[in-house]
Amino acid sequence: MKLNALFLIVLTGFGGSSLSARTYTLPELLQLGLENSKEVKMVFEEQRKVASQVSEAYGKALPSIDLTANYSYAFEQYSALGGGMSGGSSGSIADILHSAHVDTAAQSGSYVLANVLDNLFAGFADMTKDQTASLTLSINQALFAQGKVGIGLTIAKVYREGLEAKYANAVQSAKATTTRLFYAALLAKKRQEIQQESVTLREEVLRLSRIQFAVGKGSELDTISARLGYEKSLVDRQNAEDSLHLTEDILMQRIGLPADPSFDVTGEFIMEPYLVDYETAQEKMEKRNYSLIQLKKGLEVQNQLVKLARSDHYPMIYCGASLGKISQFNQGDAMEWYDNQSVFVGMKMNLFNGFTIFQKTRQAQSDKRSYEVNLSLVQDGLDIGLKNAVNQLDVNHKRLESSVTLLKLAEKGYVLAKKAYEVGSKTLVDLNNAEIDWKQAKLAFHASQFGYLSAVIDVKLLLGEL
């Protein structure tokens, strides 16, 4: 029995530790949110790709070195030197003279000369080999590649700078979303706690109202009102619990955590005085907003693309050298290798290609103008968003100040009701109602805190200050 009891205690201890809630603070959630953010990972992979493209652009400015090995076999073909197929001698000059039945004595000199020429041409024809092997090492260097290498490198660098802004914007967005969801979960948690306390108070008020009605010191209307308040508090508590679970589920999904019923957050609303006027905010946004920075870098890329389209008008200048060996042979011959070396320099320039270069340039210019219009639309949208964010910041700041005043008044009313109850001028029902009002003022204060902090996050996100 003692062993079983000991085993049960140990098992309970382990079970209790495994079932304990995992509580997260805001810094921990921010770290998890950045580590598991799909948007941040996607932009990071784009950065890696662009880094490779920059290296590729540098590589295009370097010489190209190639090693080539070739073997070819030529079938029998017609040879003008041999009078027929390669290696044959039909149709020779001597045969032609003989077939003409020319007097041999009279033409003996011509006949001898014809035989000599036939033998000579046949020797030339036999020099043709049917197999060729070669091995060549070559180097090619573009001296002026129409400016495409420099333009391509500039495009890659500017695009990389744009991606750096995009990465910073993704980080800021992830931090803003995580922070806002943390505060939403914190607000839902505080609301659930306050609603639970309100249920307890409403239940006590209902109990006292029934007692007073039973002894003739209260009316039926007071009892019905107390019952109505109690039932309403039950609904509010259930809504608060549902809101808490939903907010925590969204937060866990957003930061990449598996669903966990024991998930919990801890902390307080981090209040900081933050007010900014629209003119100052607009000036900051023009310089620091990462979306605008990325779009402006994109406009620089469009300018370079126009230059790239125009570069087809320029000449291509190149040079190179090759070092190799070559051998020609017939079946059964011994291979003899000969040097095959050369250097070269050249230029290529397009004179006419159906005006395609001109059309490509017009297309690039049209893309640039479209991009400028899109940039203007985005700037207008950001300006409207900034006006609204600054206005909401001012509105929520005033609401926060009002909620602080209401909270102080409700707390003071509760203190006075408590003193009045102690001296007998107020009933316990009055005291409980004053405490309920104080709890509701707390709830309104926390909601104002959340609204103010959300407005601060919106403005800071637009200004690139998160």
Coordinates of C-alpha atoms in Angstrom, one line a residue:
M1 CA 0.0 0.0 0.0
K2 CA 2.8 2.4 0.9
L3 CA 4.5 1.6 -2.5
N4 CA 1.3 2.2 -4.4
A5 CA 0.7 5.5 -2.5
L6 CA 4.3 6.6 -3.3
F7 CA 3.9 5.7 -6.9
L8 CA 0.6 7.6 -7.1
I9 CA 2.3 10.7 -5.6
V10 CA 5.2 10.6 -8.0
L11 CA 2.8 10.0 -11.0
T12 CA 0.7 12.9 -9.9
G13 CA 3.7 15.1 -9.6
F14 CA 4.9 14.3 -13.1
G15 CA 1.4 14.6 -14.5
G16 CA 0.9 17.9 -12.8
S17 CA 4.1 19.2 -14.4
S18 CA 3.2 18.0 -17.8
L19 CA -0.2 19.5 -17.7
S20 CA 1.0 22.9 -16.4
A21 CA 0.2 25.8 -18.6
R22 CA 2.9 27.2 -20.9
T23 CA 2.9 30.9 -20.3
Y24 CA 4.5 33.3 -22.8
T25 CA 5.6 36.9 -22.5
L26 CA 5.6 39.4 -25.3
P27 CA 9.4 39.1 -26.1
E28 CA 9.1 35.3 -26.3
L29 CA 6.1 35.6 -28.7
L30 CA 7.9 38.2 -30.8
Q31 CA 10.9 35.8 -31.2
L32 CA 8.7 32.9 -32.1
G33 CA 6.7 35.0 -34.5
L34 CA 9.9 36.1 -36.4
E35 CA 11.3 32.6 -36.4
N36 CA 8.1 31.0 -37.8
S37 CA 6.9 33.9 -40.0
K38 CA 6.2 32.5 -43.5
E39 CA 6.5 36.0 -45.0
V40 CA 9.9 36.6 -43.5
K41 CA 11.1 33.2 -44.7
M42 CA 9.9 33.9 -48.2
V43 CA 11.7 37.2 -48.4
F44 CA 14.8 35.6 -47.0
E45 CA 14.9 33.1 -49.8
E46 CA 14.4 35.9 -52.3
Q47 CA 17.5 37.6 -50.8
R48 CA 19.5 34.5 -51.2
K49 CA 18.4 34.3 -54.8
V50 CA 19.4 37.9 -55.5
A51 CA 22.8 37.3 -53.9
S52 CA 23.4 34.6 -56.4
Q53 CA 22.2 36.9 -59.2
V54 CA 24.7 39.5 -58.1
S55 CA 27.5 37.0 -58.2
E56 CA 26.3 35.8 -61.6
A57 CA 26.4 39.4 -62.9
Y58 CA 30.0 39.7 -61.6
G59 CA 30.8 36.4 -63.3
K60 CA 29.6 37.6 -66.7
A61 CA 32.3 40.2 -66.7
L62 CA 35.0 37.5 -66.4
P63 CA 36.5 35.6 -69.3
S64 CA 35.0 32.3 -70.4
I65 CA 37.3 29.3 -70.6
D66 CA 36.2 26.2 -72.6
L67 CA 37.7 22.9 -73.4
T68 CA 36.5 21.2 -76.6
A69 CA 37.1 17.7 -77.9
N70 CA 35.8 16.7 -81.3
Y71 CA 35.9 13.6 -83.5
S72 CA 34.4 13.4 -87.0
Y73 CA 34.2 10.8 -89.8
A74 CA 33.6 11.9 -93.4
F75 CA 32.0 9.5 -95.8
E76 CA 33.3 9.3 -99.5
Q77 CA 32.5 12.5 -101.3
Y78 CA 33.2 13.8 -104.8
S79 CA 36.7 15.2 -105.4
A80 CA 37.4 17.5 -108.3
L81 CA 41.1 16.7 -108.2
G82 CA 40.5 13.0 -108.8
G83 CA 37.7 13.4 -111.3
G84 CA 35.2 11.3 -109.4
M85 CA 34.7 10.0 -105.9
S86 CA 37.5 10.5 -103.5
G87 CA 40.4 8.1 -104.2
G88 CA 39.2 7.2 -107.8
S89 CA 40.8 8.1 -111.2
S90 CA 38.0 7.6 -113.8
G91 CA 37.8 10.3 -116.4
S92 CA 41.5 11.1 -116.4
I93 CA 43.1 13.2 -119.1
A94 CA 45.0 10.2 -120.5
D95 CA 41.8 8.3 -120.9
I96 CA 40.2 11.1 -122.7
L97 CA 43.0 11.4 -125.2
H98 CA 43.1 7.6 -125.7
S99 CA 39.3 7.4 -126.3
A100 CA 39.6 10.1 -128.9
H101 CA 41.8 7.7 -131.1
V102 CA 44.4 10.4 -131.6
D103 CA 47.6 9.3 -133.4
T104 CA 49.9 8.1 -130.7
A105 CA 53.1 9.0 -132.5
A106 CA 51.9 12.5 -133.2
Q107 CA 50.6 13.1 -129.7
S108 CA 53.1 11.1 -127.6
G109 CA 54.3 14.3 -125.8
S110 CA 50.7 15.3 -124.9
Y111 CA 49.9 11.8 -123.7
V112 CA 53.0 11.7 -121.4
L113 CA 52.1 15.1 -120.0
A114 CA 48.6 14.0 -119.3
N115 CA 49.7 11.0 -117.4
V116 CA 51.9 13.2 -115.2
L117 CA 49.1 15.6 -114.5
D118 CA 46.7 12.7 -113.6
N119 CA 49.2 11.2 -111.2
L120 CA 49.7 14.6 -109.6
F121 CA 46.0 15.3 -109.1
A122 CA 45.5 11.8 -107.8
G123 CA 48.1 12.4 -105.2
F124 CA 46.3 15.5 -104.1
A125 CA 43.1 13.7 -103.9
D126 CA 44.6 11.0 -101.8
M127 CA 45.6 13.6 -99.2
T128 CA 42.0 13.9 -98.1
K129 CA 41.5 12.0 -94.8
D130 CA 38.2 10.6 -93.7
Q131 CA 38.7 11.0 -89.9
T132 CA 39.5 14.1 -87.8
A133 CA 40.2 14.5 -84.1
S134 CA 40.8 17.7 -82.3
L135 CA 41.4 19.0 -78.7
T136 CA 41.1 22.8 -78.1
L137 CA 41.4 25.0 -75.1
S138 CA 39.9 28.4 -75.7
I139 CA 39.4 31.6 -73.8
N140 CA 36.8 34.3 -74.7
Q141 CA 36.5 37.8 -73.2
A142 CA 33.9 40.5 -73.9
L143 CA 35.7 43.8 -74.1
F144 CA 32.4 45.8 -74.4
A145 CA 29.2 43.8 -74.1
Q146 CA 26.9 46.7 -75.1
G147 CA 27.0 47.8 -71.4
K148 CA 24.7 44.9 -70.5
V149 CA 27.1 43.5 -67.8
G150 CA 27.3 46.8 -66.0
I151 CA 23.6 47.4 -66.3
G152 CA 22.8 43.9 -65.1
L153 CA 25.0 44.3 -62.1
T154 CA 23.3 47.7 -61.2
I155 CA 19.9 46.1 -61.6
A156 CA 20.9 43.2 -59.3
K157 CA 22.3 45.5 -56.7
V158 CA 19.3 47.9 -56.7
Y159 CA 16.9 45.0 -56.5
R160 CA 18.9 43.6 -53.6
E161 CA 18.5 46.9 -51.8
G162 CA 14.8 46.8 -52.5
L163 CA 14.6 43.3 -51.0
E164 CA 16.4 44.5 -47.9
A165 CA 13.5 47.0 -47.5
K166 CA 11.0 44.3 -48.2
Y167 CA 12.6 42.0 -45.6
A168 CA 12.6 44.9 -43.0
N169 CA 8.9 45.5 -43.8
A170 CA 8.1 41.8 -43.4
V171 CA 9.8 41.8 -40.0
Q172 CA 7.9 45.0 -38.9
S173 CA 4.6 43.5 -40.1
A174 CA 5.3 40.3 -38.2
K175 CA 6.1 42.2 -35.0
A176 CA 3.1 44.4 -35.4
T177 CA 0.7 41.4 -35.9
T178 CA 2.2 39.5 -33.0
T179 CA 2.2 42.5 -30.6
R180 CA -1.4 43.4 -31.5
L181 CA -2.6 39.8 -31.0
F182 CA -0.7 39.6 -27.7
Y183 CA -2.5 42.7 -26.4
A184 CA -5.8 41.3 -27.7
A185 CA -5.2 38.1 -25.8
L186 CA -4.2 40.1 -22.7
L187 CA -7.4 42.1 -23.0
A188 CA -9.5 39.0 -23.5
K189 CA -7.9 37.5 -20.4
K190 CA -8.5 40.6 -18.3
R191 CA -12.1 40.7 -19.6
Q192 CA -12.7 37.1 -18.7
E193 CA -11.3 37.7 -15.1
I194 CA -13.4 40.8 -14.6
Q195 CA -16.5 39.1 -16.0
Q196 CA -16.0 36.2 -13.6
E197 CA -15.7 38.6 -10.7
S198 CA -18.9 40.4 -11.9
V199 CA -20.8 37.0 -12.0
T200 CA -19.8 36.5 -8.3
L201 CA -21.0 40.0 -7.4
R202 CA -24.2 39.7 -9.4
E203 CA -24.9 36.4 -7.8
E204 CA -24.5 37.9 -4.3
V205 CA -26.7 40.9 -5.3
L206 CA -29.4 38.4 -6.4
R207 CA -29.2 36.4 -3.2
L208 CA -29.5 39.6 -1.0
S209 CA -32.4 40.9 -3.2
R210 CA -34.3 37.7 -2.6
I211 CA -33.7 37.8 1.1
Q212 CA -34.9 41.4 1.3
F213 CA -37.9 40.6 -0.8
A214 CA -38.7 37.6 1.5
V215 CA -38.5 39.7 4.7
G216 CA -40.5 42.5 3.1
K217 CA -37.7 45.0 2.8
G218 CA -37.4 44.8 -1.0
S219 CA -39.7 44.9 -4.0
E220 CA -40.2 42.2 -6.7
L221 CA -38.9 44.7 -9.3
D222 CA -35.6 44.9 -7.4
T223 CA -35.4 41.1 -7.4
I224 CA -36.2 40.9 -11.1
S225 CA -33.6 43.5 -11.9
A226 CA -31.0 41.6 -9.9
R227 CA -31.9 38.4 -11.7
L228 CA -31.6 40.2 -15.0
G229 CA -28.2 41.5 -14.1
Y230 CA -27.0 38.1 -13.0
E231 CA -28.2 36.4 -16.2
K232 CA -26.5 39.1 -18.3
S233 CA -23.3 38.6 -16.4
L234 CA -23.3 34.9 -17.2
V235 CA -23.7 35.7 -20.9
D236 CA -20.9 38.3 -20.7
R237 CA -18.6 35.8 -19.0
Q238 CA -19.3 33.2 -21.7
N239 CA -18.6 35.7 -24.4
A240 CA -15.4 36.7 -22.7
E241 CA -14.2 33.1 -22.5
D242 CA -15.1 32.4 -26.1
S243 CA -13.2 35.6 -27.2
L244 CA -10.2 34.5 -25.1
H245 CA -10.0 31.0 -26.7
L246 CA -10.4 32.4 -30.2
T247 CA -7.8 35.1 -29.7
E248 CA -5.3 32.6 -28.3
D249 CA -6.0 30.2 -31.2
I250 CA -5.3 32.9 -33.7
L251 CA -2.1 34.0 -31.8
M252 CA -0.8 30.4 -31.7
Q253 CA -1.5 29.9 -35.4
R254 CA 0.1 33.2 -36.3
I255 CA 3.4 32.5 -34.4
G256 CA 3.5 28.9 -35.6
L257 CA 2.7 27.0 -32.4
P258 CA 0.6 23.9 -32.4
A259 CA -2.8 24.1 -30.7
D260 CA -2.4 23.9 -27.0
P261 CA -5.2 24.2 -24.5
S262 CA -2.7 25.2 -21.8
F263 CA -1.4 28.1 -23.8
D264 CA -1.4 31.4 -21.8
V265 CA 0.0 34.9 -21.9
T266 CA 1.3 37.0 -19.1
G267 CA 2.3 40.7 -18.9
E268 CA 0.7 44.1 -18.9
F269 CA -0.1 46.8 -21.4
I270 CA 3.1 48.7 -22.0
M271 CA 1.9 52.2 -22.0
E272 CA 4.1 54.9 -23.5
P273 CA 3.3 58.5 -24.4
Y274 CA 3.3 58.7 -28.2
L275 CA 1.7 61.5 -30.1
V276 CA 2.7 62.8 -33.5
D277 CA 1.1 65.3 -35.9
Y278 CA 0.3 64.5 -39.5
E279 CA 2.9 66.7 -41.1
T280 CA 5.7 65.3 -39.0
A281 CA 4.5 61.8 -39.6
Q282 CA 4.3 62.3 -43.3
E283 CA 7.8 63.5 -43.5
K284 CA 9.0 60.5 -41.6
M285 CA 7.0 58.1 -43.7
E286 CA 8.6 59.5 -46.9
K287 CA 12.0 58.6 -45.6
R288 CA 11.4 55.5 -43.5
N289 CA 8.4 53.6 -44.8
Y290 CA 9.9 50.3 -46.0
S291 CA 7.1 49.7 -48.6
L292 CA 7.9 53.1 -50.2
I293 CA 11.6 52.4 -50.1
Q294 CA 11.1 49.1 -51.9
L295 CA 8.9 50.7 -54.5
K296 CA 11.4 53.5 -55.1
K297 CA 14.1 51.0 -55.6
G298 CA 11.8 49.3 -58.1
L299 CA 11.6 52.6 -60.0
E300 CA 15.4 52.6 -60.2
V301 CA 15.2 49.1 -61.7
Q302 CA 12.7 50.3 -64.3
N303 CA 15.1 53.1 -65.3
Q304 CA 17.9 50.5 -65.7
L305 CA 15.6 48.3 -67.8
V306 CA 15.1 51.2 -70.2
K307 CA 18.9 51.6 -70.5
L308 CA 19.2 47.8 -71.1
A309 CA 16.7 48.0 -74.0
R310 CA 18.6 50.8 -75.6
S311 CA 22.0 49.0 -75.2
D312 CA 21.1 46.8 -78.2
H313 CA 22.1 49.7 -80.4
Y314 CA 25.7 49.5 -79.2
P315 CA 28.4 47.2 -80.7
M316 CA 29.6 44.0 -79.2
I317 CA 33.5 43.9 -79.0
Y318 CA 35.2 40.7 -78.0
C319 CA 38.5 38.9 -78.2
G320 CA 40.0 35.5 -77.4
A321 CA 42.5 32.9 -78.1
S322 CA 42.7 29.1 -78.6
L323 CA 45.3 26.5 -78.1
G324 CA 44.8 23.0 -79.5
K325 CA 45.9 19.9 -81.4
I326 CA 44.4 18.4 -84.5
S327 CA 44.9 15.1 -86.4
Q328 CA 43.5 13.8 -89.7
F329 CA 43.9 10.1 -90.6
N330 CA 42.4 7.2 -92.4
Q331 CA 41.6 3.8 -91.1
G332 CA 44.8 2.1 -89.9
D333 CA 47.0 5.2 -90.2
A334 CA 49.1 6.3 -87.3
M335 CA 47.8 9.5 -85.7
E336 CA 50.0 12.5 -86.0
W337 CA 49.1 15.6 -84.0
Y338 CA 49.5 19.2 -85.3
D339 CA 49.3 22.5 -83.5
N340 CA 46.2 24.5 -84.0
Q341 CA 46.6 27.9 -82.3
S342 CA 44.9 31.2 -82.9
V343 CA 44.0 34.6 -81.4
F344 CA 41.1 36.8 -82.5
V345 CA 39.4 40.1 -81.9
G346 CA 36.1 41.1 -83.3
M347 CA 33.1 43.4 -83.3
K348 CA 29.5 42.8 -84.0
M349 CA 26.9 45.6 -84.5
N350 CA 23.3 45.3 -85.6
L351 CA 22.4 47.6 -88.5
F352 CA 18.8 46.5 -89.0
N353 CA 16.5 44.0 -87.4
G354 CA 13.0 45.2 -88.2
F355 CA 13.0 48.0 -85.6
T356 CA 12.7 45.5 -82.8
I357 CA 15.2 47.4 -80.6
F358 CA 13.1 50.5 -81.0
Q359 CA 10.0 48.6 -80.0
K360 CA 11.7 47.0 -77.0
T361 CA 12.7 50.4 -75.8
R362 CA 9.2 51.8 -76.1
Q363 CA 7.9 48.8 -74.2
A364 CA 10.4 49.4 -71.4
Q365 CA 9.5 53.1 -71.2
S366 CA 5.8 52.2 -71.1
D367 CA 6.5 49.8 -68.2
K368 CA 8.3 52.5 -66.4
R369 CA 5.4 55.0 -66.8
S370 CA 3.0 52.3 -65.5
Y371 CA 5.2 51.7 -62.5
E372 CA 5.3 55.5 -61.8
V373 CA 1.5 55.6 -61.8
N374 CA 1.4 52.6 -59.5
L375 CA 3.9 54.2 -57.2
S376 CA 1.8 57.3 -57.1
L377 CA -1.3 55.3 -56.2
V378 CA 0.5 53.5 -53.4
Q379 CA 1.7 56.8 -52.0
D380 CA -1.8 58.2 -52.1
G381 CA -3.1 55.1 -50.3
L382 CA -0.3 55.4 -47.7
D383 CA -1.1 59.1 -47.1
I384 CA -4.8 58.3 -46.6
G385 CA -3.8 55.4 -44.2
L386 CA -1.5 57.7 -42.3
K387 CA -4.1 60.4 -41.9
N388 CA -6.5 57.8 -40.5
A389 CA -3.9 56.3 -38.3
V390 CA -2.8 59.6 -36.8
N391 CA -6.5 60.6 -36.3
Q392 CA -7.2 57.2 -34.6
L393 CA -4.2 57.8 -32.4
D394 CA -5.5 61.1 -31.2
V395 CA -9.1 59.7 -30.7
N396 CA -7.9 56.7 -28.7
H397 CA -5.6 58.9 -26.7
K398 CA -8.6 61.0 -25.7
R399 CA -10.6 57.9 -24.9
L400 CA -7.8 56.6 -22.7
E401 CA -7.7 59.9 -20.8
S402 CA -11.5 59.7 -20.4
S403 CA -11.4 56.1 -19.2
V404 CA -8.8 57.0 -16.6
T405 CA -11.1 59.7 -15.3
L406 CA -14.1 57.3 -15.2
L407 CA -12.0 54.6 -13.5
K408 CA -10.9 57.1 -10.8
L409 CA -14.5 58.2 -10.3
A410 CA -15.8 54.6 -10.1
E411 CA -13.1 53.7 -7.7
K412 CA -13.9 56.7 -5.5
G413 CA -17.6 55.8 -5.7
Y414 CA -16.8 52.3 -4.5
V415 CA -14.7 53.6 -1.6
L416 CA -17.5 56.0 -0.5
A417 CA -20.1 53.2 -0.8
K418 CA -17.9 51.0 1.3
K419 CA -17.6 53.6 4.0
A420 CA -21.4 54.3 3.8
Y421 CA -22.0 50.6 4.2
E422 CA -19.8 50.5 7.3
V423 CA -21.7 53.2 9.0
G424 CA -25.0 51.7 7.9
S425 CA -26.2 54.3 5.4
K426 CA -25.8 52.0 2.4
T427 CA -26.9 48.4 2.0
L428 CA -24.7 45.5 0.9
V429 CA -26.6 45.5 -2.4
D430 CA -25.5 49.2 -2.9
L431 CA -21.9 48.3 -2.1
N432 CA -21.9 45.4 -4.5
N433 CA -23.4 47.5 -7.3
A434 CA -20.7 50.1 -6.7
E435 CA -18.1 47.4 -7.0
I436 CA -19.6 46.1 -10.2
D437 CA -19.5 49.7 -11.6
W438 CA -15.8 49.8 -10.6
K439 CA -15.1 46.5 -12.4
Q440 CA -16.9 47.7 -15.6
A441 CA -14.8 50.9 -15.5
K442 CA -11.7 48.7 -15.3
L443 CA -12.9 46.8 -18.3
A444 CA -13.4 50.0 -20.2
F445 CA -10.0 51.2 -19.2
H446 CA -8.3 48.1 -20.4
A447 CA -10.2 48.3 -23.7
S448 CA -9.0 51.9 -24.1
Q449 CA -5.5 50.8 -23.4
F450 CA -5.8 48.2 -26.2
G451 CA -7.3 50.7 -28.6
Y452 CA -4.5 53.2 -27.9
L453 CA -1.7 50.7 -28.2
S454 CA -3.2 49.4 -31.5
A455 CA -3.3 52.9 -32.9
V456 CA 0.4 53.4 -31.8
I457 CA 1.3 50.2 -33.6
D458 CA -0.5 51.3 -36.8
V459 CA 1.4 54.7 -36.9
K460 CA 4.8 53.2 -36.0
L461 CA 4.3 50.5 -38.7
L462 CA 3.8 53.2 -41.3
L463 CA 6.8 55.2 -40.1
G464 CA 9.1 52.2 -39.9
E465 CA 9.6 52.6 -36.1
L466 CA 8.7 49.2 -34.8

